[in-house]
Amino acid sequence: MMDRRAFLACGAAVLAARSRPVRPPARAVPSARQLAWHASEVGIFVHFGVNTFSDREWGDGTEDPASFNPPALDCRQWARAAKSAGATRLVLTAKHHDGFCLWPSRLTTHAVSHSVWRGGQGDVVREFTDACRAEGLGAGLYLSPWDRHEPSYGTPAYNDHYVAQLEELLTGYGPIVEVWFDGANGEGPNGKRQVYDWPRFFATVRRLQPNAVMFSDAGPDVRWIGNERGMAGDPNWCAVDPGVVPYPGAQGSGIIEELQHGDPRGTVWRPGEADVSIRPGWFWHPAEDGAVKGADELLDLYFASVGRNAGLLLNVPPTRAGVLADPDVASLAAFGSRRSALFATDLAAAAHVHAAGNVVELEWPRPVQFGVAALSEAIEFGQMVESFTLDALLGGAWVTCAGGTTIGHKRLARFEPVETRRVRVTARTGLGVPRVTVRLYEG
């Protein structure tokens, strides 16, 4: 039991502390590389490999390298199509679960160097990274940790093999903006599963590509959003508790909830990336040419991902010829045009803005009409807002047009268009000082 004198001393210390200003606990904030990732908003995922030629989603590692032979590979076409959609980066499946490498890896014969394509002298990763830079886009690479071909999989030697492949990719192709991992961990050719050395993998990327963000279930820079439907949770905090999702592929209660929603009091900044395919599958299948998502559906996905404080990674798989199919290209261009037109003119730019406390008020000399709001926080100071409302002055009374939970990098709201001269946005939080920017569009 505590001595009474010690108890009184503790009490005096508490009272003394209360007499001084109480500082709120430090908030998680983004790194420079994470801020750049937030600004990029939309990326294109490119699933391409031997599965493209076998009409499968998951290969088993027994494929003949000779089956890989895209006669008209055109990575510049991929990049141009991505630009038409307003994307800023592409991520290529340099190696999927089948273990087939799209670059001439010295570590395996299951690679393009043992295919008939380009006479065994081709390198898809080289053509891909060159095309991205030629079109002013960031290049990202996905290297599956699960390898159904590699004989060392399931032994400690595989971690050496995997790190060596990372080193090949991260030293031979210039700056990489995103390294994409997943937690896939099935059986290898020897029937064993692998214990991945994630700290070593992450350290390898930091050492070789310090400006690249790393994506996985558990970050460390960008987390999976918890589904493959391209939809972020609501609310969606960028901060997470790293103890809930300790490593990629972790299983247990609360993990999907953490991935979907984050944690307002989380100690690390790991924003969510929402991945989804433009087709039902992730690799190209000829039977799915009529099932490509249209511009309206892609715009809805943008609102449900970027518009809920996440990034959007939209998969668009090339055909066996090595180009994106016409329906996919047309949909990307229409999506980009729709976004450009929708967000072309910010009506708030012409308003007089007055901010007081947690309220931002806008006023125009004459009425304006709008139906879309884009709110953003100054996330370099952390994410603070827990909920918000947007009200318009209509007929002498304030009427709520939109409301929601978190804001973060971007929150988009669509509603029936209103015409008014005055708008106010109220941000509610007990976590710190809200710093909110308001943009309004016709819709």
CSV table of C-alpha atoms in Angstrom, one decimal:
chain,number,residue,atom,x,y,z
A,1,MET,CA,0.0,0.0,0.0
A,2,MET,CA,1.2,3.5,-0.8
A,3,ASP,CA,2.6,5.6,2.2
A,4,ARG,CA,0.2,8.5,3.0
A,5,ARG,CA,3.0,11.0,2.7
A,6,ALA,CA,3.9,9.7,-0.7
A,7,PHE,CA,0.2,9.9,-1.7
A,8,LEU,CA,0.0,13.5,-0.6
A,9,ALA,CA,3.2,14.3,-2.6
A,10,CYS,CA,1.7,12.7,-5.7
A,11,GLY,CA,-1.4,14.8,-5.2
A,12,ALA,CA,0.6,18.0,-4.9
A,13,ALA,CA,2.4,17.1,-8.2
A,14,VAL,CA,-0.9,16.6,-9.9
A,15,LEU,CA,-2.2,19.9,-8.7
A,16,ALA,CA,1.0,21.7,-9.7
A,17,ALA,CA,0.7,20.2,-13.2
A,18,ARG,CA,-2.8,21.3,-13.5
A,19,SER,CA,-1.7,24.9,-12.8
A,20,ARG,CA,0.3,24.9,-16.0
A,21,PRO,CA,-1.1,24.8,-19.5
A,22,VAL,CA,-1.7,21.2,-20.6
A,23,ARG,CA,-0.3,20.3,-24.0
A,24,PRO,CA,-2.3,17.8,-26.0
A,25,PRO,CA,-0.4,14.6,-26.9
A,26,ALA,CA,1.7,14.8,-30.1
A,27,ARG,CA,-0.3,13.9,-33.2
A,28,ALA,CA,1.0,11.6,-35.9
A,29,VAL,CA,2.1,13.5,-39.0
A,30,PRO,CA,3.2,12.5,-42.5
A,31,SER,CA,6.7,12.3,-43.8
A,32,ALA,CA,7.7,14.2,-46.9
A,33,ARG,CA,7.4,11.0,-49.0
A,34,GLN,CA,3.9,10.5,-47.6
A,35,LEU,CA,2.8,14.1,-48.4
A,36,ALA,CA,4.0,13.5,-52.0
A,37,TRP,CA,1.9,10.3,-52.1
A,38,HIS,CA,-1.2,12.1,-50.8
A,39,ALA,CA,-0.8,14.7,-53.5
A,40,SER,CA,-0.6,12.1,-56.2
A,41,GLU,CA,-4.2,10.8,-55.4
A,42,VAL,CA,-4.6,8.4,-58.3
A,43,GLY,CA,-2.4,5.6,-59.6
A,44,ILE,CA,-2.7,2.9,-62.1
A,45,PHE,CA,-1.9,-0.7,-61.2
A,46,VAL,CA,-0.6,-2.9,-64.1
A,47,HIS,CA,-1.1,-6.7,-63.7
A,48,PHE,CA,0.9,-8.3,-66.5
A,49,GLY,CA,2.8,-11.6,-66.7
A,50,VAL,CA,2.5,-15.2,-67.6
A,51,ASN,CA,-1.1,-15.2,-66.2
A,52,THR,CA,-1.9,-12.9,-69.1
A,53,PHE,CA,-1.1,-15.8,-71.5
A,54,SER,CA,-2.6,-18.6,-69.4
A,55,ASP,CA,-5.9,-16.8,-68.8
A,56,ARG,CA,-5.4,-17.3,-65.0
A,57,GLU,CA,-5.5,-15.0,-62.0
A,58,TRP,CA,-2.9,-17.0,-59.9
A,59,GLY,CA,-0.2,-19.0,-61.7
A,60,ASP,CA,1.4,-22.0,-59.9
A,61,GLY,CA,5.0,-21.5,-60.9
A,62,THR,CA,5.1,-24.3,-63.5
A,63,GLU,CA,4.5,-22.1,-66.5
A,64,ASP,CA,6.8,-22.3,-69.4
A,65,PRO,CA,8.7,-19.0,-69.8
A,66,ALA,CA,8.2,-19.3,-73.5
A,67,SER,CA,4.5,-18.7,-73.1
A,68,PHE,CA,5.3,-15.0,-72.4
A,69,ASN,CA,5.5,-13.3,-75.8
A,70,PRO,CA,3.7,-10.0,-76.2
A,71,PRO,CA,4.3,-9.1,-79.8
A,72,ALA,CA,3.4,-5.4,-79.6
A,73,LEU,CA,4.5,-4.4,-76.0
A,74,ASP,CA,4.0,-0.6,-75.7
A,75,CYS,CA,4.5,0.7,-72.2
A,76,ARG,CA,4.3,4.3,-73.5
A,77,GLN,CA,0.7,3.5,-74.5
A,78,TRP,CA,0.0,2.4,-70.9
A,79,ALA,CA,1.5,5.7,-69.6
A,80,ARG,CA,-0.4,7.9,-72.0
A,81,ALA,CA,-3.7,6.1,-71.1
A,82,ALA,CA,-2.8,6.7,-67.4
A,83,LYS,CA,-2.2,10.4,-68.0
A,84,SER,CA,-5.5,10.7,-69.8
A,85,ALA,CA,-7.2,9.5,-66.6
A,86,GLY,CA,-5.4,12.1,-64.5
A,87,ALA,CA,-3.2,9.4,-62.8
A,88,THR,CA,0.3,10.4,-61.6
A,89,ARG,CA,2.0,7.1,-61.1
A,90,LEU,CA,1.9,3.4,-62.3
A,91,VAL,CA,2.7,0.3,-60.4
A,92,LEU,CA,3.8,-2.8,-62.3
A,93,THR,CA,3.6,-6.4,-61.1
A,94,ALA,CA,7.4,-7.1,-61.6
A,95,LYS,CA,6.8,-10.5,-60.1
A,96,HIS,CA,3.4,-12.1,-59.1
A,97,HIS,CA,2.8,-15.2,-57.0
A,98,ASP,CA,3.9,-17.5,-59.9
A,99,GLY,CA,7.4,-16.2,-59.5
A,100,PHE,CA,7.9,-15.2,-63.2
A,101,CYS,CA,10.1,-12.1,-63.4
A,102,LEU,CA,9.4,-9.3,-65.9
A,103,TRP,CA,13.1,-8.3,-65.8
A,104,PRO,CA,16.1,-10.5,-66.6
A,105,SER,CA,16.8,-11.5,-63.0
A,106,ARG,CA,20.2,-13.3,-62.5
A,107,LEU,CA,18.5,-15.2,-59.6
A,108,THR,CA,16.1,-17.4,-61.5
A,109,THR,CA,15.4,-18.9,-64.9
A,110,HIS,CA,11.7,-18.2,-64.5
A,111,ALA,CA,12.0,-14.8,-66.2
A,112,VAL,CA,11.8,-12.9,-69.5
A,113,SER,CA,15.4,-13.8,-70.2
A,114,HIS,CA,14.3,-17.4,-70.8
A,115,SER,CA,11.3,-16.4,-72.9
A,116,VAL,CA,11.2,-16.1,-76.7
A,117,TRP,CA,10.1,-12.4,-76.4
A,118,ARG,CA,12.7,-10.1,-77.8
A,119,GLY,CA,14.9,-13.2,-78.3
A,120,GLY,CA,15.4,-13.5,-74.6
A,121,GLN,CA,16.9,-10.0,-74.5
A,122,GLY,CA,13.8,-8.1,-73.3
A,123,ASP,CA,13.2,-6.3,-70.1
A,124,VAL,CA,9.6,-5.2,-69.3
A,125,VAL,CA,10.6,-3.4,-66.2
A,126,ARG,CA,13.1,-1.3,-68.1
A,127,GLU,CA,10.6,-0.4,-70.8
A,128,PHE,CA,8.0,0.4,-68.1
A,129,THR,CA,10.2,2.7,-66.0
A,130,ASP,CA,11.5,4.4,-69.1
A,131,ALA,CA,7.9,5.0,-70.4
A,132,CYS,CA,6.8,6.4,-67.1
A,133,ARG,CA,9.6,9.0,-67.0
A,134,ALA,CA,9.1,9.9,-70.6
A,135,GLU,CA,5.5,10.7,-69.8
A,136,GLY,CA,6.3,12.5,-66.6
A,137,LEU,CA,4.8,9.8,-64.3
A,138,GLY,CA,6.1,8.1,-61.2
A,139,ALA,CA,7.1,4.4,-61.6
A,140,GLY,CA,6.2,1.9,-58.9
A,141,LEU,CA,7.0,-1.8,-58.6
A,142,TYR,CA,5.2,-4.8,-57.0
A,143,LEU,CA,7.3,-7.8,-56.0
A,144,SER,CA,5.2,-10.6,-54.6
A,145,PRO,CA,6.8,-12.2,-51.5
A,146,TRP,CA,5.0,-15.4,-52.2
A,147,ASP,CA,6.9,-17.3,-54.9
A,148,ARG,CA,5.4,-20.6,-56.1
A,149,HIS,CA,8.3,-21.4,-58.4
A,150,GLU,CA,11.4,-20.6,-56.3
A,151,PRO,CA,12.9,-23.8,-54.7
A,152,SER,CA,14.2,-22.0,-51.6
A,153,TYR,CA,10.7,-20.7,-50.7
A,154,GLY,CA,9.9,-21.9,-47.2
A,155,THR,CA,13.5,-21.8,-46.0
A,156,PRO,CA,15.6,-19.0,-44.5
A,157,ALA,CA,17.5,-18.8,-47.8
A,158,TYR,CA,14.4,-17.4,-49.5
A,159,ASN,CA,14.7,-14.2,-47.5
A,160,ASP,CA,18.2,-13.7,-49.0
A,161,HIS,CA,16.8,-14.5,-52.5
A,162,TYR,CA,13.9,-12.0,-52.0
A,163,VAL,CA,16.2,-9.2,-50.8
A,164,ALA,CA,18.6,-9.9,-53.7
A,165,GLN,CA,15.6,-9.4,-56.1
A,166,LEU,CA,14.6,-6.2,-54.4
A,167,GLU,CA,18.2,-5.0,-54.8
A,168,GLU,CA,18.1,-5.8,-58.5
A,169,LEU,CA,14.8,-3.8,-59.0
A,170,LEU,CA,15.8,-0.9,-56.7
A,171,THR,CA,19.3,-0.3,-58.1
A,172,GLY,CA,18.9,-0.8,-61.8
A,173,TYR,CA,15.9,1.3,-62.8
A,174,GLY,CA,16.2,4.8,-61.4
A,175,PRO,CA,13.9,6.5,-58.9
A,176,ILE,CA,10.9,4.4,-57.7
A,177,VAL,CA,8.0,6.2,-56.1
A,178,GLU,CA,6.1,3.2,-54.6
A,179,VAL,CA,7.2,-0.3,-53.6
A,180,TRP,CA,4.1,-2.5,-53.3
A,181,PHE,CA,4.0,-5.5,-51.0
A,182,ASP,CA,1.3,-7.8,-49.9
A,183,GLY,CA,1.0,-10.4,-47.2
A,184,ALA,CA,0.3,-13.4,-49.6
A,185,ASN,CA,1.9,-16.4,-47.9
A,186,GLY,CA,0.8,-19.7,-49.5
A,187,GLU,CA,2.8,-22.9,-50.0
A,188,GLY,CA,5.8,-23.0,-52.3
A,189,PRO,CA,6.9,-25.8,-54.6
A,190,ASN,CA,8.2,-27.8,-51.6
A,191,GLY,CA,4.8,-27.5,-49.8
A,192,LYS,CA,6.3,-25.2,-47.2
A,193,ARG,CA,5.2,-21.7,-46.1
A,194,GLN,CA,7.7,-18.9,-45.6
A,195,VAL,CA,8.5,-16.8,-42.5
A,196,TYR,CA,9.1,-13.4,-44.1
A,197,ASP,CA,11.8,-11.1,-42.7
A,198,TRP,CA,9.7,-7.9,-43.1
A,199,PRO,CA,12.1,-5.6,-41.1
A,200,ARG,CA,14.9,-6.6,-43.5
A,201,PHE,CA,12.7,-6.1,-46.6
A,202,PHE,CA,11.6,-2.7,-45.4
A,203,ALA,CA,15.1,-1.7,-44.5
A,204,THR,CA,16.3,-2.7,-48.0
A,205,VAL,CA,13.8,-0.3,-49.6
A,206,ARG,CA,14.7,2.5,-47.2
A,207,ARG,CA,18.4,2.1,-48.0
A,208,LEU,CA,18.1,1.9,-51.8
A,209,GLN,CA,15.0,4.1,-52.5
A,210,PRO,CA,14.6,6.4,-49.5
A,211,ASN,CA,12.0,8.6,-51.3
A,212,ALA,CA,9.7,5.6,-52.2
A,213,VAL,CA,6.6,4.9,-50.1
A,214,MET,CA,6.1,1.3,-49.1
A,215,PHE,CA,2.6,-0.2,-49.4
A,216,SER,CA,1.4,-3.3,-47.5
A,217,ASP,CA,-1.4,-4.3,-45.0
A,218,ALA,CA,0.9,-2.9,-42.3
A,219,GLY,CA,2.6,0.0,-44.1
A,220,PRO,CA,5.1,1.2,-43.1
A,221,ASP,CA,4.1,4.2,-45.3
A,222,VAL,CA,0.8,3.3,-46.9
A,223,ARG,CA,-1.7,0.7,-45.7
A,224,TRP,CA,-4.3,-1.4,-47.5
A,225,ILE,CA,-7.8,-0.1,-47.1
A,226,GLY,CA,-9.1,-3.5,-46.2
A,227,ASN,CA,-11.0,-4.4,-49.4
A,228,GLU,CA,-10.4,-4.7,-53.1
A,229,ARG,CA,-13.5,-2.7,-54.0
A,230,GLY,CA,-11.8,0.7,-54.1
A,231,MET,CA,-13.8,2.0,-51.1
A,232,ALA,CA,-12.4,3.7,-48.1
A,233,GLY,CA,-14.0,3.5,-44.7
A,234,ASP,CA,-16.0,6.3,-43.1
A,235,PRO,CA,-14.5,7.7,-40.9
A,236,ASN,CA,-11.0,7.2,-42.3
A,237,TRP,CA,-8.1,8.3,-40.2
A,238,CYS,CA,-4.5,8.4,-41.6
A,239,ALA,CA,-3.1,7.5,-38.2
A,240,VAL,CA,-3.2,3.8,-37.0
A,241,ASP,CA,-2.2,1.8,-34.0
A,242,PRO,CA,0.8,-0.3,-35.3
A,243,GLY,CA,0.1,-3.0,-32.7
A,244,VAL,CA,-3.2,-3.9,-34.3
A,245,VAL,CA,-1.7,-4.7,-37.7
A,246,PRO,CA,1.9,-5.6,-36.8
A,247,TYR,CA,3.1,-7.1,-40.1
A,248,PRO,CA,1.7,-7.8,-43.7
A,249,GLY,CA,-0.7,-10.7,-43.7
A,250,ALA,CA,-1.4,-10.6,-40.0
A,251,GLN,CA,-4.6,-12.3,-38.9
A,252,GLY,CA,-6.8,-11.5,-36.0
A,253,SER,CA,-9.7,-9.5,-34.7
A,254,GLY,CA,-9.9,-5.8,-35.3
A,255,ILE,CA,-7.5,-5.8,-38.3
A,256,ILE,CA,-10.0,-5.1,-41.0
A,257,GLU,CA,-11.6,-2.4,-38.8
A,258,GLU,CA,-8.2,-0.8,-38.3
A,259,LEU,CA,-7.4,-0.9,-42.0
A,260,GLN,CA,-10.8,0.5,-43.0
A,261,HIS,CA,-11.0,3.3,-40.4
A,262,GLY,CA,-7.5,3.9,-38.9
A,263,ASP,CA,-7.3,5.3,-35.3
A,264,PRO,CA,-7.7,9.0,-34.4
A,265,ARG,CA,-5.2,8.5,-31.6
A,266,GLY,CA,-2.8,6.2,-33.6
A,267,THR,CA,0.9,6.8,-33.1
A,268,VAL,CA,2.0,6.4,-36.8
A,269,TRP,CA,0.8,7.9,-40.0
A,270,ARG,CA,-0.2,5.2,-42.5
A,271,PRO,CA,-2.9,6.5,-44.9
A,272,GLY,CA,-5.0,4.0,-46.8
A,273,GLU,CA,-4.7,3.1,-50.5
A,274,ALA,CA,-7.9,1.7,-52.1
A,275,ASP,CA,-7.1,-0.8,-54.8
A,276,VAL,CA,-9.7,-2.0,-57.4
A,277,SER,CA,-9.6,-3.4,-60.9
A,278,ILE,CA,-11.3,-1.8,-63.9
A,279,ARG,CA,-12.4,-5.3,-64.8
A,280,PRO,CA,-13.8,-8.2,-62.7
A,281,GLY,CA,-10.3,-9.8,-62.7
A,282,TRP,CA,-6.8,-8.4,-62.1
A,283,PHE,CA,-5.2,-9.9,-65.2
A,284,TRP,CA,-6.6,-9.5,-68.7
A,285,HIS,CA,-9.1,-12.1,-69.8
A,286,PRO,CA,-10.7,-11.9,-73.2
A,287,ALA,CA,-14.1,-12.8,-71.8
A,288,GLU,CA,-14.1,-9.6,-69.7
A,289,ASP,CA,-13.8,-7.1,-72.5
A,290,GLY,CA,-17.5,-6.3,-72.1
A,291,ALA,CA,-17.2,-5.9,-68.4
A,292,VAL,CA,-15.0,-2.8,-68.1
A,293,LYS,CA,-16.1,-0.2,-65.6
A,294,GLY,CA,-17.4,3.0,-67.3
A,295,ALA,CA,-16.5,6.6,-66.5
A,296,ASP,CA,-19.5,7.1,-64.1
A,297,GLU,CA,-18.5,4.1,-62.1
A,298,LEU,CA,-14.9,5.2,-62.0
A,299,LEU,CA,-16.0,8.7,-60.8
A,300,ASP,CA,-18.0,7.1,-58.0
A,301,LEU,CA,-14.9,5.1,-57.0
A,302,TYR,CA,-12.9,8.4,-56.9
A,303,PHE,CA,-15.5,9.9,-54.5
A,304,ALA,CA,-15.4,6.7,-52.4
A,305,SER,CA,-11.6,6.6,-52.2
A,306,VAL,CA,-9.9,9.9,-52.7
A,307,GLY,CA,-13.0,11.6,-51.6
A,308,ARG,CA,-12.8,9.8,-48.3
A,309,ASN,CA,-9.1,10.6,-47.5
A,310,ALA,CA,-7.5,7.6,-49.3
A,311,GLY,CA,-5.6,7.1,-52.5
A,312,LEU,CA,-7.0,5.2,-55.5
A,313,LEU,CA,-5.0,2.5,-57.2
A,314,LEU,CA,-6.9,1.4,-60.3
A,315,ASN,CA,-5.8,-1.7,-62.0
A,316,VAL,CA,-5.8,-1.8,-65.8
A,317,PRO,CA,-4.3,-5.0,-67.2
A,318,PRO,CA,-2.6,-5.2,-70.7
A,319,THR,CA,-3.7,-7.7,-73.3
A,320,ARG,CA,-1.5,-10.5,-74.7
A,321,ALA,CA,-0.4,-8.1,-77.3
A,322,GLY,CA,1.2,-6.0,-74.6
A,323,VAL,CA,-1.2,-3.0,-74.9
A,324,LEU,CA,-4.2,-1.8,-73.0
A,325,ALA,CA,-7.5,-2.8,-74.6
A,326,ASP,CA,-9.6,-0.2,-76.4
A,327,PRO,CA,-12.5,-0.4,-73.9
A,328,ASP,CA,-10.1,0.2,-71.0
A,329,VAL,CA,-8.4,3.1,-72.8
A,330,ALA,CA,-11.7,4.8,-73.7
A,331,SER,CA,-13.0,4.4,-70.1
A,332,LEU,CA,-9.8,6.0,-68.6
A,333,ALA,CA,-10.0,8.9,-71.0
A,334,ALA,CA,-13.7,9.5,-70.2
A,335,PHE,CA,-13.0,9.3,-66.5
A,336,GLY,CA,-10.2,11.9,-66.8
A,337,SER,CA,-12.4,14.2,-68.8
A,338,ARG,CA,-15.2,14.0,-66.3
A,339,ARG,CA,-12.9,14.8,-63.4
A,340,SER,CA,-11.3,17.7,-65.2
A,341,ALA,CA,-14.6,19.2,-66.1
A,342,LEU,CA,-16.1,18.7,-62.6
A,343,PHE,CA,-13.2,20.3,-60.8
A,344,ALA,CA,-12.3,23.0,-63.4
A,345,THR,CA,-13.6,26.0,-61.5
A,346,ASP,CA,-13.4,26.5,-57.8
A,347,LEU,CA,-16.3,28.9,-56.9
A,348,ALA,CA,-14.8,29.5,-53.5
A,349,ALA,CA,-11.8,31.2,-55.0
A,350,ALA,CA,-14.0,34.3,-55.7
A,351,ALA,CA,-15.5,34.4,-52.2
A,352,HIS,CA,-14.6,36.6,-49.2
A,353,VAL,CA,-13.4,34.1,-46.6
A,354,HIS,CA,-13.7,34.6,-42.8
A,355,ALA,CA,-12.4,32.0,-40.4
A,356,ALA,CA,-13.1,32.1,-36.6
A,357,GLY,CA,-12.4,29.2,-34.4
A,358,ASN,CA,-13.8,26.1,-35.9
A,359,VAL,CA,-16.0,27.8,-38.5
A,360,VAL,CA,-15.1,29.0,-42.0
A,361,GLU,CA,-17.6,31.3,-43.7
A,362,LEU,CA,-17.6,32.3,-47.3
A,363,GLU,CA,-19.5,35.2,-48.9
A,364,TRP,CA,-20.0,36.3,-52.5
A,365,PRO,CA,-21.2,39.6,-53.8
A,366,ARG,CA,-23.9,37.8,-55.8
A,367,PRO,CA,-25.4,34.3,-55.6
A,368,VAL,CA,-23.5,31.2,-56.8
A,369,GLN,CA,-24.7,27.7,-57.5
A,370,PHE,CA,-22.8,24.6,-56.5
A,371,GLY,CA,-23.4,20.9,-55.8
A,372,VAL,CA,-20.0,19.5,-54.9
A,373,ALA,CA,-17.7,20.5,-52.0
A,374,ALA,CA,-14.1,19.5,-51.5
A,375,LEU,CA,-12.7,20.0,-48.0
A,376,SER,CA,-9.1,19.5,-47.0
A,377,GLU,CA,-7.0,19.8,-43.8
A,378,ALA,CA,-3.4,21.0,-43.5
A,379,ILE,CA,-2.3,17.4,-42.8
A,380,GLU,CA,1.3,18.4,-42.4
A,381,PHE,CA,0.1,19.3,-38.8
A,382,GLY,CA,-1.8,16.0,-38.5
A,383,GLN,CA,-5.4,15.1,-39.0
A,384,MET,CA,-7.8,16.7,-36.5
A,385,VAL,CA,-11.4,17.0,-37.7
A,386,GLU,CA,-13.8,14.4,-36.3
A,387,SER,CA,-16.9,15.7,-38.0
A,388,PHE,CA,-18.1,18.6,-40.1
A,389,THR,CA,-21.2,20.2,-41.6
A,390,LEU,CA,-21.6,22.5,-44.6
A,391,ASP,CA,-24.5,25.0,-44.4
A,392,ALA,CA,-25.9,27.4,-46.9
A,393,LEU,CA,-28.0,30.5,-46.1
A,394,LEU,CA,-31.2,30.0,-48.0
A,395,GLY,CA,-34.2,32.2,-47.5
A,396,GLY,CA,-32.7,33.8,-44.4
A,397,ALA,CA,-32.1,30.5,-42.6
A,398,TRP,CA,-29.0,28.2,-42.5
A,399,VAL,CA,-29.7,24.9,-44.2
A,400,THR,CA,-27.3,21.9,-44.0
A,401,CYS,CA,-26.3,20.7,-47.4
A,402,ALA,CA,-23.7,18.1,-46.4
A,403,GLY,CA,-22.0,16.6,-43.4
A,404,GLY,CA,-19.7,13.8,-42.5
A,405,THR,CA,-16.9,12.5,-40.3
A,406,THR,CA,-13.2,12.8,-41.1
A,407,ILE,CA,-11.7,15.2,-43.7
A,408,GLY,CA,-7.9,14.6,-43.9
A,409,HIS,CA,-6.2,15.2,-47.3
A,410,LYS,CA,-9.5,15.4,-49.1
A,411,ARG,CA,-13.2,15.0,-48.4
A,412,LEU,CA,-15.7,15.2,-51.2
A,413,ALA,CA,-19.4,15.7,-50.8
A,414,ARG,CA,-22.1,15.7,-53.5
A,415,PHE,CA,-25.6,17.1,-52.9
A,416,GLU,CA,-28.5,18.7,-54.7
A,417,PRO,CA,-27.2,22.0,-56.1
A,418,VAL,CA,-28.0,25.1,-54.1
A,419,GLU,CA,-27.8,28.8,-54.9
A,420,THR,CA,-26.7,31.2,-52.2
A,421,ARG,CA,-24.4,34.1,-51.3
A,422,ARG,CA,-23.2,32.6,-47.9
A,423,VAL,CA,-21.8,29.3,-46.9
A,424,ARG,CA,-20.3,28.1,-43.6
A,425,VAL,CA,-18.3,25.0,-42.8
A,426,THR,CA,-18.1,23.9,-39.1
A,427,ALA,CA,-15.4,21.5,-38.1
A,428,ARG,CA,-15.7,19.6,-34.8
A,429,THR,CA,-12.7,18.1,-33.0
A,430,GLY,CA,-11.3,17.5,-29.6
A,431,LEU,CA,-7.9,16.6,-31.0
A,432,GLY,CA,-6.3,19.9,-31.9
A,433,VAL,CA,-6.7,23.0,-34.0
A,434,PRO,CA,-8.6,22.4,-37.3
A,435,ARG,CA,-7.1,23.9,-40.4
A,436,VAL,CA,-9.7,23.5,-43.1
A,437,THR,CA,-9.7,24.7,-46.8
A,438,VAL,CA,-13.0,24.8,-48.6
A,439,ARG,CA,-13.5,24.5,-52.4
A,440,LEU,CA,-16.9,24.5,-54.2
A,441,TYR,CA,-17.9,23.3,-57.6
A,442,GLU,CA,-21.0,23.4,-59.8
A,443,GLY,CA,-21.4,19.6,-59.8
